[in-house]
């Protein structure tokens, strides 16, 4: 192999981009039309990357048309250069498939870009668990970019393997990674994960953010496990313009922070189309963020999300939420769900569910143009606190809007100083939303369930409780006197009533 065309200078002296062209001998290239001639096994690509590093110059390694069948020995790390295929439809990197070896073909370093390449994956001959080793086909380090690419998985199913196509594995939350303009074609998908940006630690100290956009994922063949996800990030991310077909979940953001109070990066999930294509259904979008010390997640937005088809296979423990947001120790001002459509035959579960632990606050949340046959719920783990404030439901088409502790049916409302606004829409019923609010505005076509008043000549007792249909906030009017009391606790045989 030969290498020509780059002057000798020290790294950092001249940051202008130079180019090394890699040809493929199997495709008819010769040393006349390239700087490095690859025999077809990826070794020439690796040599060019090393030469770029040794030159000390900012270099583009241009890869000409052809198929490059990599081995574990020819896998490379960019180390300060960009690797660019001339056309992703004509440049294919075949990932290693060796006994006991990873399928990693390249690692993209901080500040580097890999583009214009199709990555072909097949089932390795030995046991490989890319999820625990971090050796995905393409490993994206923090600050790296992967763009204008394709991934094709055509291997047979391996019961003992977890295949990650594009991944990241380090101790902290993934940060500054950009993945865009990519397609994934996943045959015999089983437990493959197209994009998984992970942390090796269960908890992270430093929050980061990534960008994933213009991605198309198509899965077929052997059904994956119920939790298989098209795009999974152990942190927060901007996810835009994604089409995911054939995976139970489209997008999942999950993070657990252990440091002091943080202001988490502003992020959004926008324009996601999900088609489960007959699989056991899961939430198209799931967000779960935990902070040991109260952190701020400002202006988090989910916009224009659609599930196109209903699932046909339903398991006993399936979480069929349309959208699930779970926050613990996080204050989320201006949380917005705008344009969400979920198709499901399970009307009891086809809902938008925003849940909050007792130390989390969701303030000025807005649900706009939400369409689900089930329930829209704002759920709190601890009924003694009031974590939802100033909620707005506008253009919401659902069976029920329920702002309460769902498990105990204890009304939470929007806080003594907060408000709930029901806007226009085909809202049928609103339960739990009448309690503990400064103002309640119902502009919808449905019925706002108001506190009920029981009228009796007898005085109210502790036995006038939940077993009689009493809810917190209900009134008891004793006509003798008269005395008007309000219920603050409807526990059986221990209801608490206070004269007003």
GROMACS .gro file of C-alpha atoms in nm:
model
  500
    1UNK     CA    1   0.000   0.000   0.000
    2UNK     CA    2   0.123   0.348  -0.077
    3UNK     CA    3   0.053   0.687   0.073
    4UNK     CA    4   0.117   1.020  -0.101
    5UNK     CA    5  -0.001   1.376  -0.124
    6UNK     CA    6   0.023   1.532   0.222
    7UNK     CA    7   0.315   1.757   0.318
    8UNK     CA    8   0.491   1.692   0.646
    9UNK     CA    9   0.389   1.940   0.915
   10UNK     CA   10   0.334   1.928   1.288
   11UNK     CA   11  -0.016   1.870   1.419
   12UNK     CA   12  -0.193   2.197   1.484
   13UNK     CA   13   0.040   2.416   1.274
   14UNK     CA   14  -0.183   2.400   0.969
   15UNK     CA   15  -0.550   2.311   1.025
   16UNK     CA   16  -0.648   2.324   0.658
   17UNK     CA   17  -0.821   2.010   0.531
   18UNK     CA   18  -0.618   1.767   0.321
   19UNK     CA   19  -0.749   1.457   0.152
   20UNK     CA   20  -0.633   1.096   0.131
   21UNK     CA   21  -0.819   0.887  -0.125
   22UNK     CA   22  -0.867   0.516  -0.056
   23UNK     CA   23  -0.942   0.288  -0.352
   24UNK     CA   24  -1.067  -0.071  -0.360
   25UNK     CA   25  -0.863  -0.325  -0.556
   26UNK     CA   26  -1.165  -0.554  -0.579
   27UNK     CA   27  -1.351  -0.274  -0.756
   28UNK     CA   28  -1.075  -0.221  -1.014
   29UNK     CA   29  -0.899   0.075  -0.853
   30UNK     CA   30  -0.521   0.109  -0.883
   31UNK     CA   31  -0.255   0.330  -0.729
   32UNK     CA   32  -0.311   0.567  -1.020
   33UNK     CA   33  -0.645   0.690  -0.893
   34UNK     CA   34  -0.593   0.675  -0.516
   35UNK     CA   35  -0.336   0.741  -0.245
   36UNK     CA   36  -0.398   0.412  -0.064
   37UNK     CA   37  -0.518   0.092  -0.231
   38UNK     CA   38  -0.727  -0.129  -0.006
   39UNK     CA   39  -0.733  -0.502  -0.092
   40UNK     CA   40  -1.097  -0.514   0.016
   41UNK     CA   41  -1.052  -0.599   0.384
   42UNK     CA   42  -1.055  -0.247   0.532
   43UNK     CA   43  -0.682  -0.247   0.606
   44UNK     CA   44  -0.624   0.033   0.356
   45UNK     CA   45  -0.888   0.248   0.522
   46UNK     CA   46  -0.722   0.191   0.858
   47UNK     CA   47  -0.381   0.276   0.708
   48UNK     CA   48  -0.513   0.601   0.562
   49UNK     CA   49  -0.663   0.700   0.897
   50UNK     CA   50  -0.332   0.630   1.069
   51UNK     CA   51  -0.141   0.827   0.806
   52UNK     CA   52  -0.379   1.119   0.855
   53UNK     CA   53  -0.311   1.109   1.226
   54UNK     CA   54   0.065   1.087   1.176
   55UNK     CA   55   0.063   1.385   0.939
   56UNK     CA   56  -0.065   1.617   1.210
   57UNK     CA   57  -0.305   1.779   0.962
   58UNK     CA   58  -0.681   1.802   0.959
   59UNK     CA   59  -0.753   1.543   0.691
   60UNK     CA   60  -1.046   1.394   0.502
   61UNK     CA   61  -1.011   1.025   0.421
   62UNK     CA   62  -1.221   0.976   0.108
   63UNK     CA   63  -1.329   0.618   0.040
   64UNK     CA   64  -1.407   0.521  -0.320
   65UNK     CA   65  -1.680   0.281  -0.434
   66UNK     CA   66  -1.668  -0.082  -0.332
   67UNK     CA   67  -1.725  -0.333  -0.054
   68UNK     CA   68  -1.475  -0.336   0.233
   69UNK     CA   69  -1.508  -0.651   0.444
   70UNK     CA   70  -1.349  -0.560   0.775
   71UNK     CA   71  -1.189  -0.787   1.030
   72UNK     CA   72  -1.139  -0.703   1.394
   73UNK     CA   73  -0.777  -0.622   1.303
   74UNK     CA   74  -0.878  -0.356   1.049
   75UNK     CA   75  -1.134  -0.176   1.266
   76UNK     CA   76  -1.023   0.185   1.314
   77UNK     CA   77  -1.061   0.498   1.527
   78UNK     CA   78  -1.075   0.831   1.341
   79UNK     CA   79  -0.829   1.012   1.572
   80UNK     CA   80  -0.874   1.360   1.430
   81UNK     CA   81  -0.983   1.299   1.072
   82UNK     CA   82  -1.312   1.272   0.885
   83UNK     CA   83  -1.390   0.956   0.690
   84UNK     CA   84  -1.620   1.013   0.394
   85UNK     CA   85  -1.758   0.764   0.142
   86UNK     CA   86  -1.817   0.902  -0.205
   87UNK     CA   87  -2.176   0.766  -0.201
   88UNK     CA   88  -2.342   0.569   0.076
   89UNK     CA   89  -2.525   0.360  -0.185
   90UNK     CA   90  -2.191   0.253  -0.336
   91UNK     CA   91  -1.956   0.230  -0.037
   92UNK     CA   92  -2.018  -0.060   0.203
   93UNK     CA   93  -1.829  -0.143   0.521
   94UNK     CA   94  -1.902  -0.503   0.622
   95UNK     CA   95  -1.872  -0.537   0.998
   96UNK     CA   96  -1.645  -0.809   1.141
   97UNK     CA   97  -1.802  -1.148   1.201
   98UNK     CA   98  -1.549  -1.351   1.395
   99UNK     CA   99  -1.572  -1.596   1.682
  100UNK     CA  100  -1.559  -1.413   2.013
  101UNK     CA  101  -1.496  -1.074   1.849
  102UNK     CA  102  -1.701  -0.757   1.847
  103UNK     CA  103  -1.870  -0.623   1.537
  104UNK     CA  104  -1.713  -0.281   1.574
  105UNK     CA  105  -1.588  -0.142   1.242
  106UNK     CA  106  -1.510   0.215   1.346
  107UNK     CA  107  -1.499   0.448   1.644
  108UNK     CA  108  -1.564   0.817   1.578
  109UNK     CA  109  -1.358   1.050   1.797
  110UNK     CA  110  -1.452   1.388   1.943
  111UNK     CA  111  -1.480   1.649   1.666
  112UNK     CA  112  -1.470   1.392   1.383
  113UNK     CA  113  -1.732   1.295   1.125
  114UNK     CA  114  -1.801   0.972   0.939
  115UNK     CA  115  -2.039   0.999   0.643
  116UNK     CA  116  -2.147   0.850   0.312
  117UNK     CA  117  -2.119   0.482   0.412
  118UNK     CA  118  -2.347   0.178   0.437
  119UNK     CA  119  -2.264  -0.050   0.730
  120UNK     CA  120  -2.356  -0.414   0.674
  121UNK     CA  121  -2.404  -0.637   0.979
  122UNK     CA  122  -2.439  -1.014   0.997
  123UNK     CA  123  -2.464  -1.250   1.292
  124UNK     CA  124  -2.117  -1.328   1.430
  125UNK     CA  125  -2.007  -1.687   1.468
  126UNK     CA  126  -1.936  -1.653   1.839
  127UNK     CA  127  -2.100  -1.503   2.145
  128UNK     CA  128  -2.114  -1.124   2.123
  129UNK     CA  129  -2.300  -0.891   2.355
  130UNK     CA  130  -2.238  -0.545   2.218
  131UNK     CA  131  -2.469  -0.397   2.477
  132UNK     CA  132  -2.235  -0.473   2.766
  133UNK     CA  133  -1.902  -0.426   2.592
  134UNK     CA  134  -1.998  -0.109   2.408
  135UNK     CA  135  -1.864  -0.244   2.080
  136UNK     CA  136  -2.145  -0.148   1.849
  137UNK     CA  137  -2.090  -0.155   1.473
  138UNK     CA  138  -2.025   0.220   1.487
  139UNK     CA  139  -1.909   0.358   1.821
  140UNK     CA  140  -1.975   0.732   1.863
  141UNK     CA  141  -1.761   0.905   2.124
  142UNK     CA  142  -1.881   1.230   2.278
  143UNK     CA  143  -1.855   1.518   2.031
  144UNK     CA  144  -1.866   1.294   1.722
  145UNK     CA  145  -2.092   1.307   1.415
  146UNK     CA  146  -2.236   1.027   1.200
  147UNK     CA  147  -2.434   1.144   0.899
  148UNK     CA  148  -2.560   1.042   0.554
  149UNK     CA  149  -2.530   0.672   0.632
  150UNK     CA  150  -2.720   0.344   0.618
  151UNK     CA  151  -2.718   0.030   0.833
  152UNK     CA  152  -2.833  -0.306   0.695
  153UNK     CA  153  -2.871  -0.610   0.922
  154UNK     CA  154  -2.922  -0.933   0.727
  155UNK     CA  155  -2.798  -1.195   0.972
  156UNK     CA  156  -2.973  -1.488   1.129
  157UNK     CA  157  -3.115  -1.457   1.478
  158UNK     CA  158  -2.878  -1.529   1.765
  159UNK     CA  159  -3.050  -1.587   2.095
  160UNK     CA  160  -2.745  -1.496   2.301
  161UNK     CA  161  -2.656  -1.169   2.132
  162UNK     CA  162  -2.758  -0.808   2.165
  163UNK     CA  163  -2.666  -0.615   1.854
  164UNK     CA  164  -2.628  -0.238   1.870
  165UNK     CA  165  -2.585  -0.075   1.532
  166UNK     CA  166  -2.482   0.276   1.633
  167UNK     CA  167  -2.385   0.317   1.996
  168UNK     CA  168  -2.187   0.485   2.266
  169UNK     CA  169  -2.071   0.343   2.600
  170UNK     CA  170  -1.895   0.555   2.863
  171UNK     CA  171  -1.928   0.643   3.230
  172UNK     CA  172  -2.129   0.965   3.197
  173UNK     CA  173  -2.433   1.075   2.999
  174UNK     CA  174  -2.377   1.091   2.622
  175UNK     CA  175  -2.296   1.445   2.515
  176UNK     CA  176  -2.264   1.642   2.189
  177UNK     CA  177  -2.317   1.338   1.967
  178UNK     CA  178  -2.492   1.409   1.637
  179UNK     CA  179  -2.653   1.131   1.432
  180UNK     CA  180  -2.849   1.244   1.127
  181UNK     CA  181  -2.974   1.147   0.784
  182UNK     CA  182  -2.955   0.771   0.835
  183UNK     CA  183  -3.158   0.461   0.749
  184UNK     CA  184  -3.172   0.127   0.932
  185UNK     CA  185  -3.302  -0.188   0.765
  186UNK     CA  186  -3.323  -0.458   1.031
  187UNK     CA  187  -3.409  -0.811   0.918
  188UNK     CA  188  -3.444  -1.074   1.194
  189UNK     CA  189  -3.433  -0.784   1.435
  190UNK     CA  190  -3.472  -0.987   1.758
  191UNK     CA  191  -3.296  -0.776   2.026
  192UNK     CA  192  -3.108  -0.542   1.799
  193UNK     CA  193  -3.106  -0.174   1.886
  194UNK     CA  194  -3.053   0.064   1.595
  195UNK     CA  195  -2.929   0.356   1.809
  196UNK     CA  196  -2.829   0.321   2.175
  197UNK     CA  197  -2.626   0.597   2.341
  198UNK     CA  198  -2.558   0.455   2.684
  199UNK     CA  199  -2.375   0.512   3.008
  200UNK     CA  200  -2.188   0.234   3.186
  201UNK     CA  201  -2.304   0.378   3.518
  202UNK     CA  202  -2.657   0.347   3.653
  203UNK     CA  203  -2.636   0.709   3.764
  204UNK     CA  204  -2.463   1.004   3.600
  205UNK     CA  205  -2.312   1.315   3.752
  206UNK     CA  206  -2.299   1.542   3.448
  207UNK     CA  207  -2.592   1.590   3.209
  208UNK     CA  208  -2.526   1.610   2.836
  209UNK     CA  209  -2.736   1.637   2.525
  210UNK     CA  210  -2.730   1.479   2.181
  211UNK     CA  211  -2.901   1.539   1.848
  212UNK     CA  212  -3.064   1.261   1.645
  213UNK     CA  213  -3.261   1.365   1.338
  214UNK     CA  214  -3.385   1.251   0.997
  215UNK     CA  215  -3.373   0.879   1.081
  216UNK     CA  216  -3.574   0.597   0.921
  217UNK     CA  217  -3.589   0.258   1.097
  218UNK     CA  218  -3.755  -0.051   0.949
  219UNK     CA  219  -3.759  -0.380   1.139
  220UNK     CA  220  -3.888  -0.717   1.023
  221UNK     CA  221  -3.850  -1.088   1.087
  222UNK     CA  222  -3.817  -1.240   1.433
  223UNK     CA  223  -4.008  -1.030   1.684
  224UNK     CA  224  -3.795  -0.837   1.933
  225UNK     CA  225  -3.845  -0.831   2.307
  226UNK     CA  226  -4.118  -0.602   2.440
  227UNK     CA  227  -3.870  -0.333   2.548
  228UNK     CA  228  -3.673  -0.313   2.222
  229UNK     CA  229  -3.643   0.047   2.114
  230UNK     CA  230  -3.552   0.218   1.790
  231UNK     CA  231  -3.367   0.508   1.953
  232UNK     CA  232  -3.254   0.495   2.317
  233UNK     CA  233  -3.049   0.762   2.495
  234UNK     CA  234  -2.938   0.745   2.857
  235UNK     CA  235  -2.978   1.118   2.897
  236UNK     CA  236  -3.165   1.399   2.723
  237UNK     CA  237  -3.159   1.458   2.349
  238UNK     CA  238  -3.315   1.645   2.062
  239UNK     CA  239  -3.490   1.385   1.847
  240UNK     CA  240  -3.644   1.516   1.526
  241UNK     CA  241  -3.803   1.367   1.214
  242UNK     CA  242  -3.793   0.997   1.294
  243UNK     CA  243  -3.989   0.716   1.130
  244UNK     CA  244  -3.976   0.389   1.326
  245UNK     CA  245  -4.148   0.073   1.206
  246UNK     CA  246  -4.140  -0.272   1.361
  247UNK     CA  247  -4.010  -0.189   1.711
  248UNK     CA  248  -4.228  -0.177   2.027
  249UNK     CA  249  -4.089   0.165   2.122
  250UNK     CA  250  -3.972   0.443   1.893
  251UNK     CA  251  -3.785   0.674   2.131
  252UNK     CA  252  -3.679   0.636   2.493
  253UNK     CA  253  -3.489   0.895   2.698
  254UNK     CA  254  -3.389   0.775   3.044
  255UNK     CA  255  -3.141   0.927   3.287
  256UNK     CA  256  -3.060   0.929   3.656
  257UNK     CA  257  -2.848   1.216   3.789
  258UNK     CA  258  -2.671   1.205   4.124
  259UNK     CA  259  -2.499   1.545   4.136
  260UNK     CA  260  -2.633   1.871   4.274
  261UNK     CA  261  -2.921   2.064   4.125
  262UNK     CA  262  -2.868   2.097   3.751
  263UNK     CA  263  -3.031   2.290   3.472
  264UNK     CA  264  -3.068   2.016   3.215
  265UNK     CA  265  -3.023   2.106   2.849
  266UNK     CA  266  -3.339   2.215   2.672
  267UNK     CA  267  -3.456   1.941   2.439
  268UNK     CA  268  -3.743   1.829   2.222
  269UNK     CA  269  -3.893   1.524   2.050
  270UNK     CA  270  -4.053   1.641   1.727
  271UNK     CA  271  -4.211   1.474   1.422
  272UNK     CA  272  -4.194   1.106   1.519
  273UNK     CA  273  -4.399   0.844   1.334
  274UNK     CA  274  -4.429   0.503   1.496
  275UNK     CA  275  -4.573   0.185   1.345
  276UNK     CA  276  -4.556  -0.120   1.570
  277UNK     CA  277  -4.662  -0.340   1.278
  278UNK     CA  278  -4.839  -0.608   1.481
  279UNK     CA  279  -4.599  -0.624   1.777
  280UNK     CA  280  -4.677  -0.623   2.147
  281UNK     CA  281  -4.744  -0.259   2.204
  282UNK     CA  282  -4.538  -0.027   2.417
  283UNK     CA  283  -4.520   0.350   2.454
  284UNK     CA  284  -4.406   0.510   2.126
  285UNK     CA  285  -4.236   0.777   2.338
  286UNK     CA  286  -4.104   0.722   2.691
  287UNK     CA  287  -3.916   0.978   2.899
  288UNK     CA  288  -3.791   0.891   3.248
  289UNK     CA  289  -3.564   1.139   3.429
  290UNK     CA  290  -3.455   1.114   3.793
  291UNK     CA  291  -3.253   1.370   3.985
  292UNK     CA  292  -3.124   1.310   4.337
  293UNK     CA  293  -3.131   1.685   4.400
  294UNK     CA  294  -3.404   1.888   4.237
  295UNK     CA  295  -3.301   1.980   3.884
  296UNK     CA  296  -3.460   2.198   3.620
  297UNK     CA  297  -3.582   2.068   3.282
  298UNK     CA  298  -3.710   2.382   3.108
  299UNK     CA  299  -3.930   2.400   2.798
  300UNK     CA  300  -3.928   2.028   2.721
  301UNK     CA  301  -4.144   1.980   2.412
  302UNK     CA  302  -4.300   1.677   2.245
  303UNK     CA  303  -4.465   1.771   1.916
  304UNK     CA  304  -4.631   1.587   1.626
  305UNK     CA  305  -4.604   1.225   1.736
  306UNK     CA  306  -4.822   0.962   1.569
  307UNK     CA  307  -4.869   0.588   1.611
  308UNK     CA  308  -5.000   0.468   1.277
  309UNK     CA  309  -5.123   0.116   1.351
  310UNK     CA  310  -5.262  -0.069   1.648
  311UNK     CA  311  -5.074  -0.368   1.790
  312UNK     CA  312  -5.228  -0.712   1.757
  313UNK     CA  313  -5.024  -0.907   2.011
  314UNK     CA  314  -5.105  -0.800   2.367
  315UNK     CA  315  -4.922  -0.939   2.669
  316UNK     CA  316  -5.059  -0.950   3.021
  317UNK     CA  317  -4.812  -0.691   3.150
  318UNK     CA  318  -4.792  -0.469   2.846
  319UNK     CA  319  -4.755  -0.096   2.908
  320UNK     CA  320  -4.966   0.039   2.626
  321UNK     CA  321  -4.934   0.405   2.709
  322UNK     CA  322  -4.940   0.637   2.413
  323UNK     CA  323  -4.691   0.874   2.571
  324UNK     CA  324  -4.525   0.827   2.908
  325UNK     CA  325  -4.331   1.098   3.089
  326UNK     CA  326  -4.203   1.015   3.438
  327UNK     CA  327  -4.011   1.272   3.642
  328UNK     CA  328  -3.855   1.242   3.987
  329UNK     CA  329  -3.676   1.532   4.154
  330UNK     CA  330  -3.719   1.744   3.842
  331UNK     CA  331  -3.900   2.073   3.794
  332UNK     CA  332  -4.029   2.099   3.438
  333UNK     CA  333  -4.161   2.446   3.356
  334UNK     CA  334  -4.343   2.486   3.024
  335UNK     CA  335  -4.366   2.115   2.950
  336UNK     CA  336  -4.555   2.096   2.620
  337UNK     CA  337  -4.721   1.810   2.436
  338UNK     CA  338  -4.849   1.950   2.107
  339UNK     CA  339  -4.996   1.725   1.841
  340UNK     CA  340  -5.006   1.365   1.964
  341UNK     CA  341  -5.217   1.092   1.804
  342UNK     CA  342  -5.226   0.739   1.944
  343UNK     CA  343  -5.418   0.448   1.797
  344UNK     CA  344  -5.516   0.165   2.030
  345UNK     CA  345  -5.809  -0.067   2.093
  346UNK     CA  346  -5.725  -0.066   2.465
  347UNK     CA  347  -5.918   0.244   2.563
  348UNK     CA  348  -5.818   0.201   2.927
  349UNK     CA  349  -5.449   0.229   2.841
  350UNK     CA  350  -5.429   0.434   2.524
  351UNK     CA  351  -5.339   0.754   2.700
  352UNK     CA  352  -5.088   1.027   2.755
  353UNK     CA  353  -4.950   0.970   3.102
  354UNK     CA  354  -4.742   1.232   3.282
  355UNK     CA  355  -4.637   1.104   3.622
  356UNK     CA  356  -4.445   1.279   3.892
  357UNK     CA  357  -4.293   1.169   4.219
  358UNK     CA  358  -4.357   1.370   4.531
  359UNK     CA  359  -4.042   1.579   4.485
  360UNK     CA  360  -4.109   1.679   4.125
  361UNK     CA  361  -4.307   1.971   3.987
  362UNK     CA  362  -4.464   2.011   3.645
  363UNK     CA  363  -4.548   2.377   3.599
  364UNK     CA  364  -4.737   2.549   3.316
  365UNK     CA  365  -4.780   2.223   3.127
  366UNK     CA  366  -4.975   2.240   2.804
  367UNK     CA  367  -5.140   1.949   2.624
  368UNK     CA  368  -5.259   2.064   2.281
  369UNK     CA  369  -5.422   1.866   1.999
  370UNK     CA  370  -5.388   1.530   2.174
  371UNK     CA  371  -5.597   1.248   2.027
  372UNK     CA  372  -5.623   0.916   2.211
  373UNK     CA  373  -5.911   0.674   2.266
  374UNK     CA  374  -5.803   0.627   2.625
  375UNK     CA  375  -5.723   0.854   2.917
  376UNK     CA  376  -5.502   1.158   2.949
  377UNK     CA  377  -5.356   1.139   3.297
  378UNK     CA  378  -5.146   1.360   3.517
  379UNK     CA  379  -5.044   1.126   3.798
  380UNK     CA  380  -4.861   1.193   4.122
  381UNK     CA  381  -4.703   0.931   4.345
  382UNK     CA  382  -4.780   1.107   4.672
  383UNK     CA  383  -5.126   1.261   4.719
  384UNK     CA  384  -5.002   1.485   5.001
  385UNK     CA  385  -4.824   1.713   4.756
  386UNK     CA  386  -4.943   1.918   4.461
  387UNK     CA  387  -4.688   1.880   4.180
  388UNK     CA  388  -4.905   1.994   3.886
  389UNK     CA  389  -4.960   2.364   3.843
  390UNK     CA  390  -5.131   2.572   3.576
  391UNK     CA  391  -5.230   2.285   3.347
  392UNK     CA  392  -5.383   2.360   3.007
  393UNK     CA  393  -5.574   2.104   2.797
  394UNK     CA  394  -5.663   2.246   2.456
  395UNK     CA  395  -5.804   2.048   2.164
  396UNK     CA  396  -5.774   1.724   2.363
  397UNK     CA  397  -5.981   1.434   2.231
  398UNK     CA  398  -5.988   1.161   2.494
  399UNK     CA  399  -6.226   0.948   2.696
  400UNK     CA  400  -6.112   1.098   3.022
  401UNK     CA  401  -5.882   1.369   3.149
  402UNK     CA  402  -5.773   1.267   3.497
  403UNK     CA  403  -5.556   1.493   3.712
  404UNK     CA  404  -5.509   1.290   4.027
  405UNK     CA  405  -5.341   1.002   4.198
  406UNK     CA  406  -5.457   0.735   3.956
  407UNK     CA  407  -5.405   0.440   4.190
  408UNK     CA  408  -5.603   0.586   4.480
  409UNK     CA  409  -5.829   0.818   4.280
  410UNK     CA  410  -5.731   1.100   4.515
  411UNK     CA  411  -5.780   1.439   4.357
  412UNK     CA  412  -5.468   1.649   4.329
  413UNK     CA  413  -5.575   1.938   4.114
  414UNK     CA  414  -5.335   2.209   4.014
  415UNK     CA  415  -5.228   2.356   4.343
  416UNK     CA  416  -5.390   2.614   4.563
  417UNK     CA  417  -5.247   2.895   4.350
  418UNK     CA  418  -5.264   2.711   4.020
  419UNK     CA  419  -5.523   2.670   3.752
  420UNK     CA  420  -5.662   2.414   3.512
  421UNK     CA  421  -5.797   2.520   3.176
  422UNK     CA  422  -6.001   2.285   2.959
  423UNK     CA  423  -5.990   2.417   2.603
  424UNK     CA  424  -6.179   2.325   2.290
  425UNK     CA  425  -6.197   1.959   2.194
  426UNK     CA  426  -6.414   1.650   2.206
  427UNK     CA  427  -6.347   1.602   2.574
  428UNK     CA  428  -6.601   1.367   2.730
  429UNK     CA  429  -6.521   1.372   3.100
  430UNK     CA  430  -6.278   1.540   3.333
  431UNK     CA  431  -6.233   1.382   3.676
  432UNK     CA  432  -6.017   1.493   3.963
  433UNK     CA  433  -5.941   1.827   3.804
  434UNK     CA  434  -6.183   2.026   4.018
  435UNK     CA  435  -5.988   2.012   4.341
  436UNK     CA  436  -5.747   2.253   4.512
  437UNK     CA  437  -5.737   2.505   4.228
  438UNK     CA  438  -5.758   2.879   4.233
  439UNK     CA  439  -5.940   2.880   3.899
  440UNK     CA  440  -6.099   2.619   3.674
  441UNK     CA  441  -6.199   2.712   3.320
  442UNK     CA  442  -6.392   2.462   3.110
  443UNK     CA  443  -6.429   2.567   2.748
  444UNK     CA  444  -6.455   2.210   2.626
  445UNK     CA  445  -6.754   2.014   2.503
  446UNK     CA  446  -6.728   1.759   2.782
  447UNK     CA  447  -6.840   1.762   3.143
  448UNK     CA  448  -6.624   1.890   3.423
  449UNK     CA  449  -6.702   1.676   3.725
  450UNK     CA  450  -6.777   1.917   4.009
  451UNK     CA  451  -6.772   1.849   4.382
  452UNK     CA  452  -7.092   1.670   4.481
  453UNK     CA  453  -7.315   1.773   4.768
  454UNK     CA  454  -7.502   1.520   4.980
  455UNK     CA  455  -7.812   1.655   5.153
  456UNK     CA  456  -7.939   1.498   5.475
  457UNK     CA  457  -8.105   1.586   5.800
  458UNK     CA  458  -7.838   1.380   5.978
  459UNK     CA  459  -7.494   1.504   6.070
  460UNK     CA  460  -7.203   1.374   5.866
  461UNK     CA  461  -6.982   1.104   6.026
  462UNK     CA  462  -6.650   0.932   5.964
  463UNK     CA  463  -6.846   0.645   5.808
  464UNK     CA  464  -6.962   0.869   5.524
  465UNK     CA  465  -6.661   0.760   5.323
  466UNK     CA  466  -6.531   0.611   4.999
  467UNK     CA  467  -6.759   0.309   5.034
  468UNK     CA  468  -7.052   0.548   4.977
  469UNK     CA  469  -6.890   0.710   4.673
  470UNK     CA  470  -6.759   1.011   4.864
  471UNK     CA  471  -6.452   1.183   4.716
  472UNK     CA  472  -6.225   1.447   4.867
  473UNK     CA  473  -6.382   1.783   4.796
  474UNK     CA  474  -6.739   1.660   4.821
  475UNK     CA  475  -6.980   1.850   5.046
  476UNK     CA  476  -7.233   1.736   5.307
  477UNK     CA  477  -7.525   1.965   5.378
  478UNK     CA  478  -7.703   1.890   5.707
  479UNK     CA  479  -8.032   2.070   5.666
  480UNK     CA  480  -8.086   2.088   6.041
  481UNK     CA  481  -7.883   2.384   6.154
  482UNK     CA  482  -7.793   2.404   5.866
  483UNK     CA  483  -7.430   2.285   5.859
  484UNK     CA  484  -7.216   2.255   5.544
  485UNK     CA  485  -6.905   2.034   5.564
  486UNK     CA  486  -6.635   1.945   5.313
  487UNK     CA  487  -6.448   1.614   5.290
  488UNK     CA  488  -6.066   1.624   5.290
  489UNK     CA  489  -6.012   1.247   5.333
  490UNK     CA  490  -6.248   0.971   5.222
  491UNK     CA  491  -6.076   0.674   5.389
  492UNK     CA  492  -6.319   0.399   5.484
  493UNK     CA  493  -6.452   0.441   5.841
  494UNK     CA  494  -6.212   0.733   5.892
  495UNK     CA  495  -6.340   1.006   5.661
  496UNK     CA  496  -6.244   1.357   5.763
  497UNK     CA  497  -6.510   1.629   5.733
  498UNK     CA  498  -6.467   1.996   5.824
  499UNK     CA  499  -6.745   2.252   5.867
  500UNK     CA  500  -6.711   2.550   5.636
   0.00000   0.00000   0.00000
